[in-house]
Structures are given as C-alpha cells and as structure tokens.
Coordinates of N, CA and C in Angstrom, one line a residue:
L160 N -2.5 47.3 -2.3 CA -1.8 47.1 -1.0 C -2.6 47.9 0.0
E161 N -3.0 49.1 -0.3 CA -3.7 50.0 0.7 C -5.0 49.3 1.1
S162 N -5.7 48.8 0.1 CA -7.0 48.1 0.4 C -6.8 46.9 1.3
D163 N -5.8 46.1 1.0 CA -5.5 45.0 1.9 C -5.2 45.4 3.3
L164 N -4.4 46.5 3.5 CA -4.1 47.0 4.8 C -5.4 47.5 5.5
Q165 N -6.2 48.2 4.8 CA -7.5 48.6 5.4 C -8.4 47.4 5.8
A166 N -8.4 46.4 5.0 CA -9.2 45.2 5.3 C -8.7 44.6 6.5
L167 N -7.3 44.5 6.7 CA -6.8 43.9 7.9 C -7.0 44.7 9.1
T168 N -6.9 46.0 9.0 CA -7.1 46.8 10.2 C -8.6 46.9 10.6
A169 N -9.5 46.7 9.6 CA -11.0 46.8 9.9 C -11.5 45.4 10.5
R170 N -10.7 44.4 10.3 CA -11.2 43.0 10.7 C -11.2 43.0 12.2
K171 N -12.2 42.5 12.8 CA -12.3 42.3 14.2 C -11.7 41.0 14.6
A172 N -11.1 41.0 15.8 CA -10.4 39.8 16.3 C -11.5 38.7 16.4
D173 N -11.0 37.5 16.1 CA -11.9 36.3 16.3 C -12.1 36.1 17.8
P174 N -13.2 35.6 18.2 CA -13.4 35.3 19.6 C -12.5 34.1 20.0
P175 N -12.1 34.0 21.3 CA -11.3 32.9 21.7 C -12.0 31.6 21.5
V176 N -11.3 30.6 21.0 CA -11.9 29.3 20.8 C -12.2 28.6 22.2
H177 N -11.3 28.8 23.1 CA -11.5 28.2 24.4 C -11.7 29.3 25.5
P178 N -12.7 29.0 26.4 CA -12.9 30.0 27.4 C -11.7 30.2 28.3
V179 N -11.5 31.4 28.8 CA -10.4 31.6 29.7 C -10.8 31.2 31.1
K180 N -9.9 30.5 31.7 CA -10.2 30.0 33.1 C -9.5 30.9 34.0
R181 N -10.2 31.5 35.0 CA -9.7 32.3 36.0 C -10.2 31.9 37.3
R182 N -9.4 32.2 38.3 CA -9.8 31.9 39.7 C -11.0 32.7 40.0
E183 N -12.0 32.1 40.7 CA -13.2 32.9 41.0 C -12.9 34.1 41.8
G184 N -13.5 35.2 41.4 CA -13.3 36.5 42.1 C -12.0 37.2 41.8
W185 N -11.2 36.7 40.9 CA -9.9 37.3 40.6 C -10.0 38.0 39.2
E186 N -9.9 39.3 39.2 CA -10.0 40.1 38.0 C -8.9 41.0 37.7
A187 N -7.7 40.8 38.3 CA -6.6 41.7 38.1 C -5.7 41.2 37.0
D188 N -6.2 40.5 36.0 CA -5.4 39.9 35.0 C -4.7 40.9 34.1
S189 N -5.4 42.1 33.9 CA -4.8 43.1 33.0 C -3.5 43.6 33.5
E190 N -3.4 43.8 34.8 CA -2.1 44.2 35.4 C -1.0 43.1 35.3
V191 N -1.4 41.9 35.6 CA -0.5 40.8 35.5 C 0.0 40.6 34.0
L192 N -0.9 40.7 33.1 CA -0.6 40.5 31.7 C 0.4 41.7 31.2
A193 N 0.1 42.9 31.7 CA 1.0 44.0 31.4 C 2.4 43.8 31.9
K194 N 2.5 43.3 33.1 CA 3.8 43.0 33.7 C 4.6 42.0 32.9
I195 N 3.9 40.9 32.4 CA 4.5 39.9 31.6 C 5.0 40.5 30.3
K196 N 4.1 41.2 29.6 CA 4.4 41.7 28.3 C 5.6 42.7 28.3
E197 N 5.7 43.4 29.4 CA 6.7 44.5 29.5 C 8.0 44.0 30.2
S198 N 8.0 42.8 30.8 CA 9.2 42.3 31.5 C 10.2 41.7 30.6
W199 N 11.5 41.9 31.0 CA 12.6 41.3 30.4 C 13.3 40.4 31.4
H200 N 12.7 40.1 32.5 CA 13.2 39.4 33.6 C 12.6 38.0 33.8
P201 N 13.3 37.0 33.4 CA 12.7 35.6 33.5 C 12.2 35.3 34.9
M202 N 12.8 35.8 35.9 CA 12.4 35.4 37.3 C 10.9 36.0 37.5
E203 N 10.7 37.2 37.0 CA 9.4 37.8 37.2 C 8.3 37.1 36.4
I204 N 8.7 36.7 35.1 CA 7.7 36.0 34.3 C 7.4 34.6 34.8
V205 N 8.4 33.9 35.2 CA 8.2 32.5 35.7 C 7.4 32.6 37.0
G206 N 7.7 33.6 37.9 CA 6.9 33.7 39.1 C 5.5 34.0 38.9
L207 N 5.2 34.9 37.9 CA 3.8 35.2 37.6 C 3.1 34.0 37.0
M208 N 3.8 33.2 36.2 CA 3.2 32.0 35.6 C 2.9 31.0 36.7
K209 N 3.8 30.9 37.7 CA 3.5 29.9 38.8 C 2.3 30.4 39.6
E210 N 2.3 31.7 39.9 CA 1.2 32.2 40.7 C -0.2 32.2 40.1
H211 N -0.2 32.2 38.7 CA -1.5 32.3 38.0 C -1.6 31.1 37.0
V212 N -1.3 29.9 37.4 CA -1.3 28.7 36.5 C -2.7 28.5 36.0
D213 N -3.8 28.9 36.7 CA -5.1 28.6 36.2 C -5.6 29.7 35.2
D214 N -4.8 30.7 34.9 CA -5.2 31.7 34.0 C -4.6 31.5 32.6
E215 N -5.4 31.1 31.7 CA -4.9 30.8 30.3 C -4.2 32.0 29.7
E216 N -4.7 33.2 29.8 CA -4.1 34.3 29.2 C -2.7 34.6 29.8
V217 N -2.5 34.4 31.1 CA -1.2 34.6 31.7 C -0.3 33.6 31.2
Q218 N -0.7 32.3 31.1 CA 0.1 31.3 30.6 C 0.6 31.5 29.2
D219 N -0.4 31.9 28.3 CA -0.1 32.2 26.9 C 0.9 33.3 26.8
A220 N 0.7 34.4 27.5 CA 1.7 35.6 27.5 C 3.0 35.2 28.1
G221 N 3.0 34.4 29.1 CA 4.3 33.9 29.7 C 5.1 33.0 28.8
C222 N 4.4 32.1 28.1 CA 5.1 31.2 27.2 C 5.7 32.0 26.0
R223 N 5.0 33.0 25.5 CA 5.5 33.9 24.5 C 6.7 34.7 24.9
A224 N 6.6 35.2 26.1 CA 7.7 36.0 26.7 C 8.9 35.2 26.9
L225 N 8.8 34.0 27.5 CA 9.9 33.1 27.7 C 10.5 32.6 26.4
G226 N 9.7 32.4 25.4 CA 10.1 32.0 24.1 C 11.0 33.0 23.5
N227 N 10.6 34.3 23.6 CA 11.4 35.4 23.1 C 12.7 35.5 23.8
L228 N 12.7 35.3 25.1 CA 13.9 35.5 25.9 C 14.9 34.3 25.8
W229 N 14.3 33.1 25.3 CA 15.1 31.9 25.2 C 16.3 32.0 24.3
I230 N 16.2 32.9 23.3 CA 17.3 33.0 22.3 C 18.6 33.4 22.9
N231 N 18.6 34.0 24.1 CA 19.9 34.4 24.7 C 20.3 33.3 25.7
A232 N 21.6 32.9 25.6 CA 22.1 31.8 26.4 C 22.0 32.1 27.9
E233 N 22.3 33.3 28.3 CA 22.1 33.6 29.7 C 20.7 33.5 30.2
N234 N 19.8 33.9 29.4 CA 18.4 33.7 29.7 C 18.0 32.2 29.8
K235 N 18.5 31.4 28.9 CA 18.2 30.0 29.0 C 18.7 29.4 30.3
D236 N 19.9 29.8 30.8 CA 20.4 29.3 32.0 C 19.5 29.7 33.2
E237 N 19.1 31.0 33.1 CA 18.2 31.6 34.2 C 16.9 30.9 34.2
I238 N 16.2 30.8 33.0 CA 14.9 30.2 33.0 C 15.0 28.7 33.4
S239 N 16.0 28.0 33.0 CA 16.1 26.6 33.5 C 16.3 26.5 35.0
G240 N 17.2 27.4 35.5 CA 17.4 27.5 37.0 C 16.2 27.8 37.8
L241 N 15.3 28.5 37.2 CA 14.1 28.9 37.9 C 12.9 27.9 37.8
S242 N 13.3 26.7 37.2 CA 12.3 25.7 36.9 C 11.3 26.2 35.9
G243 N 11.7 27.1 35.0 CA 10.9 27.7 34.0 C 10.3 26.7 33.0
I244 N 11.1 25.7 32.7 CA 10.6 24.6 31.8 C 9.5 23.9 32.4
N245 N 9.6 23.5 33.7 CA 8.5 22.8 34.4 C 7.3 23.7 34.6
T246 N 7.5 25.0 34.7 CA 6.4 25.9 34.8 C 5.6 26.0 33.5
V247 N 6.4 26.1 32.4 CA 5.7 26.1 31.1 C 4.9 24.8 30.9
L248 N 5.5 23.6 31.3 CA 4.9 22.3 31.1 C 3.6 22.3 32.0
A249 N 3.6 22.8 33.2 CA 2.5 22.9 34.1 C 1.3 23.7 33.4
G250 N 1.7 24.8 32.8 CA 0.7 25.6 32.1 C 0.1 24.9 30.9
M251 N 1.0 24.2 30.2 CA 0.5 23.4 29.1 C -0.5 22.3 29.5
R252 N -0.2 21.6 30.6 CA -1.1 20.6 31.1 C -2.4 21.2 31.6
A253 N -2.3 22.4 32.2 CA -3.5 23.0 32.8 C -4.4 23.5 31.7
H254 N -3.8 23.8 30.5 CA -4.6 24.4 29.4 C -4.3 23.6 28.1
A255 N -4.6 22.3 28.2 CA -4.3 21.4 27.1 C -5.0 21.8 25.8
G256 N -6.2 22.4 25.9 CA -6.9 22.7 24.7 C -6.7 24.1 24.2
A257 N -5.7 24.8 24.8 CA -5.4 26.2 24.4 C -4.2 26.2 23.5
A258 N -4.5 26.6 22.2 CA -3.4 26.6 21.2 C -2.3 27.5 21.6
G259 N -2.6 28.7 22.1 CA -1.6 29.7 22.5 C -0.6 29.2 23.6
V260 N -1.1 28.3 24.4 CA -0.2 27.8 25.5 C 0.6 26.6 25.0
Q261 N 0.1 25.9 24.0 CA 0.8 24.8 23.5 C 2.0 25.2 22.7

C-alpha cells in the first residue's frame, strides 16, 4: 500500500489534452479560479463563468463547483434562476473538445 501511495504522489500530472483558450492579454486566471474553488455562492460562480466564457479552466472549475452545489434544492433553484444551466451549456459549446467542461 505504501509503495502504491508513493507511486501516485510521485506521478506528474498529465499535460492537458486541449490547449486552454484565454482572451489575449488576460492572465488573471489564478485569482478567478481561486474564487470559484472557494465559493459556495452560485451567483458568484455563474457570474464568473459568464464573464470568462472563453477560458476553459474557468468553465471546468465552474461546472465542477455548480455540480457540487446542485445537490441542495435551494441551490438548484438559485442556479436555475441565474440562468446557470444556460451558462453551463454556453461553456460546453465554447469548449466542445474539453472533457472537463463536458
């Protein structure tokens, strides 16, 4: 078990299959990604996804966050009311080749 754990921790992450698309000249993605990963507020997550629809990493993190929040009925209502489903679909269309966004 210990050797398996060491092998997993020593393994380097695979390079992304699809290049990340970002708006030219925009490099503040780490701050946006941190906001998404730390947020429990659907309005903030949906807003960031709408603002950064061209950024694959933001869409991936946003889809994961909304998926985690979706298990709560109140969050489902809020996400739906914020056009969150349409926002997720827009991200999926913008990054059709990105498995994490699909």
